[in-house]
Every structure is written in C-alpha cells, then in structure tokens.
C-alpha cells in the first residue's frame, strides 16, 4: 500500500493560496530568511496520523501548519494586526471555496486553534500566526 505523497498535497495547498493578493510571498516551505518581506505566508508539514488512528481504515490525515508573518516595523503595530486578519480571512475563504483537491479528498482548517506569537527576525519585529490544517487522503493500493 502507498499513501498519497505529502509533498504533492503540500504543493497543491500552497498553490491554492497563490490567489491571495494580500500576501507579498507565498511559499510551500518555511523560508530561510524573511528579508523584511510582509506579509509572508508559508506552509509546512506537521505530521501524518497513523492509519490505525484515522477514523477510516482506508484514509489518512496529513497535518499542516500555515504560518503568516507580518513585519510590524513596516506596517506599524496596529496595521500589522489588520494585515494579519486580512490574510487569515483570505486563507479561510480559499479553503472554504476549494475544500477538495487532486491529491486530497478534504481540507479543513481548525478554527478552534491557532497560535499567535511575536519574534524578531534579522533585527525586524514580526507578528506571526500559525493556522492548523488537516488534509485527508485515500490510501491507494
């Protein structure tokens, strides 16, 4: 048995976010440096639920984290929050309008859980928020 390639799912989800015009950069992987860009949206794998723990024996859940980074020095503290809200809304809308894909059968966002935090990257103050996604795929034989 083989499991749908997580890299293919990650690439497809990232492409879904290409339409978000509020984002300066959209990446299917965490960047090595933010280079002062803002806002930046990137996606990374957060694990795969073992088949035996999945609700259905012929399916598997792939978990991803979408991270949004907003440069607080560039936008200002108040506007950075507004920019973050705008990107979060666009991510939510993209998932709601395209809940299925070629490499996954469903994509859901955990609206109950996101992790906000602040960090300084290369001397620049950023506001981050992580949004948790689950993509369910079938196991193929």
PDB file of N, CA and C in Angstrom, residues 13 15-23 41 66 68 84-100 104 107-111 131-133:
ATOM      1  N   UNK A  13      -1.849  22.580  -1.818  1.00  0.00           N
ATOM      2  CA  UNK A  13      -2.420  23.534  -0.862  1.00  0.00           C
ATOM      3  C   UNK A  13      -1.756  24.896  -1.020  1.00  0.00           C
ATOM      4  N   UNK A  15      -0.432  26.158  -3.688  1.00  0.00           N
ATOM      5  CA  UNK A  15      -0.936  26.758  -4.932  1.00  0.00           C
ATOM      6  C   UNK A  15      -2.326  27.361  -4.728  1.00  0.00           C
ATOM      7  N   UNK A  16      -3.111  26.761  -3.847  1.00  0.00           N
ATOM      8  CA  UNK A  16      -4.438  27.285  -3.521  1.00  0.00           C
ATOM      9  C   UNK A  16      -4.328  28.704  -2.967  1.00  0.00           C
ATOM     10  N   UNK A  17      -3.252  28.981  -2.234  1.00  0.00           N
ATOM     11  CA  UNK A  17      -3.062  30.296  -1.620  1.00  0.00           C
ATOM     12  C   UNK A  17      -2.416  31.314  -2.561  1.00  0.00           C
ATOM     13  N   UNK A  18      -2.021  30.898  -3.766  1.00  0.00           N
ATOM     14  CA  UNK A  18      -1.432  31.834  -4.736  1.00  0.00           C
ATOM     15  C   UNK A  18      -2.370  32.976  -5.092  1.00  0.00           C
ATOM     16  N   UNK A  19      -3.660  32.750  -4.964  1.00  0.00           N
ATOM     17  CA  UNK A  19      -4.640  33.773  -5.326  1.00  0.00           C
ATOM     18  C   UNK A  19      -4.806  34.858  -4.263  1.00  0.00           C
ATOM     19  N   UNK A  20      -4.167  34.695  -3.119  1.00  0.00           N
ATOM     20  CA  UNK A  20      -4.302  35.678  -2.040  1.00  0.00           C
ATOM     21  C   UNK A  20      -3.409  36.873  -2.364  1.00  0.00           C
ATOM     22  N   UNK A  21      -4.028  37.936  -2.838  1.00  0.00           N
ATOM     23  CA  UNK A  21      -3.271  39.108  -3.304  1.00  0.00           C
ATOM     24  C   UNK A  21      -2.677  39.920  -2.160  1.00  0.00           C
ATOM     25  N   UNK A  22      -3.180  39.739  -0.947  1.00  0.00           N
ATOM     26  CA  UNK A  22      -2.665  40.499   0.192  1.00  0.00           C
ATOM     27  C   UNK A  22      -1.285  40.009   0.633  1.00  0.00           C
ATOM     28  N   UNK A  23      -0.827  38.898   0.095  1.00  0.00           N
ATOM     29  CA  UNK A  23       0.434  38.295   0.516  1.00  0.00           C
ATOM     30  C   UNK A  23       1.554  38.696  -0.440  1.00  0.00           C
ATOM     31  N   UNK A  41       3.385  34.193   3.675  1.00  0.00           N
ATOM     32  CA  UNK A  41       2.604  33.017   4.047  1.00  0.00           C
ATOM     33  C   UNK A  41       3.421  31.802   3.645  1.00  0.00           C
ATOM     34  N   UNK A  66       0.015  26.515   8.407  1.00  0.00           N
ATOM     35  CA  UNK A  66       0.193  27.700   7.584  1.00  0.00           C
ATOM     36  C   UNK A  66       0.664  28.789   8.540  1.00  0.00           C
ATOM     37  N   UNK A  68       1.702  32.772   8.945  1.00  0.00           N
ATOM     38  CA  UNK A  68       1.638  34.103   8.363  1.00  0.00           C
ATOM     39  C   UNK A  68       2.574  34.992   9.171  1.00  0.00           C
ATOM     40  N   UNK A  84      -2.730  40.934   9.242  1.00  0.00           N
ATOM     41  CA  UNK A  84      -2.838  39.535   9.653  1.00  0.00           C
ATOM     42  C   UNK A  84      -4.283  39.045   9.543  1.00  0.00           C
ATOM     43  N   UNK A  85      -5.217  39.853  10.008  1.00  0.00           N
ATOM     44  CA  UNK A  85      -6.642  39.491   9.914  1.00  0.00           C
ATOM     45  C   UNK A  85      -7.077  39.324   8.463  1.00  0.00           C
ATOM     46  N   UNK A  86      -6.606  40.207   7.587  1.00  0.00           N
ATOM     47  CA  UNK A  86      -6.955  40.136   6.168  1.00  0.00           C
ATOM     48  C   UNK A  86      -6.441  38.838   5.535  1.00  0.00           C
ATOM     49  N   UNK A  87      -5.197  38.475   5.849  1.00  0.00           N
ATOM     50  CA  UNK A  87      -4.628  37.240   5.291  1.00  0.00           C
ATOM     51  C   UNK A  87      -5.340  36.027   5.870  1.00  0.00           C
ATOM     52  N   UNK A  88      -5.623  36.019   7.184  1.00  0.00           N
ATOM     53  CA  UNK A  88      -6.331  34.902   7.819  1.00  0.00           C
ATOM     54  C   UNK A  88      -7.694  34.703   7.163  1.00  0.00           C
ATOM     55  N   UNK A  89      -8.403  35.801   6.903  1.00  0.00           N
ATOM     56  CA  UNK A  89      -9.711  35.717   6.244  1.00  0.00           C
ATOM     57  C   UNK A  89      -9.566  35.152   4.835  1.00  0.00           C
ATOM     58  N   UNK A  90      -8.543  35.569   4.108  1.00  0.00           N
ATOM     59  CA  UNK A  90      -8.328  35.073   2.741  1.00  0.00           C
ATOM     60  C   UNK A  90      -7.984  33.581   2.744  1.00  0.00           C
ATOM     61  N   UNK A  91      -7.180  33.137   3.704  1.00  0.00           N
ATOM     62  CA  UNK A  91      -6.856  31.709   3.826  1.00  0.00           C
ATOM     63  C   UNK A  91      -8.139  30.923   4.103  1.00  0.00           C
ATOM     64  N   UNK A  92      -8.930  31.404   5.036  1.00  0.00           N
ATOM     65  CA  UNK A  92     -10.203  30.747   5.371  1.00  0.00           C
ATOM     66  C   UNK A  92     -11.108  30.654   4.149  1.00  0.00           C
ATOM     67  N   UNK A  93     -11.209  31.744   3.405  1.00  0.00           N
ATOM     68  CA  UNK A  93     -12.060  31.768   2.215  1.00  0.00           C
ATOM     69  C   UNK A  93     -11.551  30.804   1.145  1.00  0.00           C
ATOM     70  N   UNK A  94     -10.245  30.752   0.945  1.00  0.00           N
ATOM     71  CA  UNK A  94      -9.669  29.847  -0.059  1.00  0.00           C
ATOM     72  C   UNK A  94      -9.981  28.396   0.284  1.00  0.00           C
ATOM     73  N   UNK A  95      -9.914  28.048   1.546  1.00  0.00           N
ATOM     74  CA  UNK A  95     -10.203  26.671   1.970  1.00  0.00           C
ATOM     75  C   UNK A  95     -11.692  26.369   1.826  1.00  0.00           C
ATOM     76  N   UNK A  96     -12.534  27.302   2.193  1.00  0.00           N
ATOM     77  CA  UNK A  96     -13.986  27.079   2.098  1.00  0.00           C
ATOM     78  C   UNK A  96     -14.464  26.956   0.653  1.00  0.00           C
ATOM     79  N   UNK A  97     -13.843  27.695  -0.262  1.00  0.00           N
ATOM     80  CA  UNK A  97     -14.292  27.649  -1.654  1.00  0.00           C
ATOM     81  C   UNK A  97     -13.672  26.488  -2.427  1.00  0.00           C
ATOM     82  N   UNK A  98     -12.573  25.913  -1.923  1.00  0.00           N
ATOM     83  CA  UNK A  98     -11.921  24.784  -2.596  1.00  0.00           C
ATOM     84  C   UNK A  98     -11.551  23.726  -1.555  1.00  0.00           C
ATOM     85  N   UNK A  99     -12.546  23.042  -0.986  1.00  0.00           N
ATOM     86  CA  UNK A  99     -12.263  22.103   0.099  1.00  0.00           C
ATOM     87  C   UNK A  99     -11.707  20.744  -0.347  1.00  0.00           C
ATOM     88  N   UNK A 100     -11.661  20.504  -1.670  1.00  0.00           N
ATOM     89  CA  UNK A 100     -11.104  19.241  -2.160  1.00  0.00           C
ATOM     90  C   UNK A 100     -10.053  19.543  -3.225  1.00  0.00           C
ATOM     91  N   UNK A 104      -5.877  15.320  -2.442  1.00  0.00           N
ATOM     92  CA  UNK A 104      -6.550  15.108  -1.154  1.00  0.00           C
ATOM     93  C   UNK A 104      -8.057  15.183  -1.360  1.00  0.00           C
ATOM     94  N   UNK A 107     -10.050  19.169   2.898  1.00  0.00           N
ATOM     95  CA  UNK A 107      -9.114  20.071   3.566  1.00  0.00           C
ATOM     96  C   UNK A 107      -9.926  20.894   4.550  1.00  0.00           C
ATOM     97  N   UNK A 108      -9.547  20.816   5.812  1.00  0.00           N
ATOM     98  CA  UNK A 108     -10.264  21.569   6.838  1.00  0.00           C
ATOM     99  C   UNK A 108      -9.279  22.377   7.671  1.00  0.00           C
ATOM    100  N   UNK A 109      -9.769  23.517   8.114  1.00  0.00           N
ATOM    101  CA  UNK A 109      -8.978  24.402   8.962  1.00  0.00           C
ATOM    102  C   UNK A 109      -9.510  24.283  10.377  1.00  0.00           C
ATOM    103  N   UNK A 110      -8.622  24.148  11.331  1.00  0.00           N
ATOM    104  CA  UNK A 110      -9.025  24.062  12.729  1.00  0.00           C
ATOM    105  C   UNK A 110      -9.274  25.474  13.246  1.00  0.00           C
ATOM    106  N   UNK A 111     -10.525  25.926  13.165  1.00  0.00           N
ATOM    107  CA  UNK A 111     -10.866  27.287  13.591  1.00  0.00           C
ATOM    108  C   UNK A 111     -10.757  27.470  15.097  1.00  0.00           C
ATOM    109  N   UNK A 131      -1.770  28.695  11.549  1.00  0.00           N
ATOM    110  CA  UNK A 131      -3.112  28.186  11.298  1.00  0.00           C
ATOM    111  C   UNK A 131      -2.977  26.698  10.989  1.00  0.00           C
ATOM    112  N   UNK A 132      -3.764  25.868  11.652  1.00  0.00           N
ATOM    113  CA  UNK A 132      -3.630  24.427  11.526  1.00  0.00           C
ATOM    114  C   UNK A 132      -4.637  23.855  10.520  1.00  0.00           C
ATOM    115  N   UNK A 133      -4.119  23.023   9.612  1.00  0.00           N
ATOM    116  CA  UNK A 133      -4.942  22.403   8.570  1.00  0.00           C
ATOM    117  C   UNK A 133      -4.804  20.891   8.618  1.00  0.00           C
TER     118      UNK A 133
END
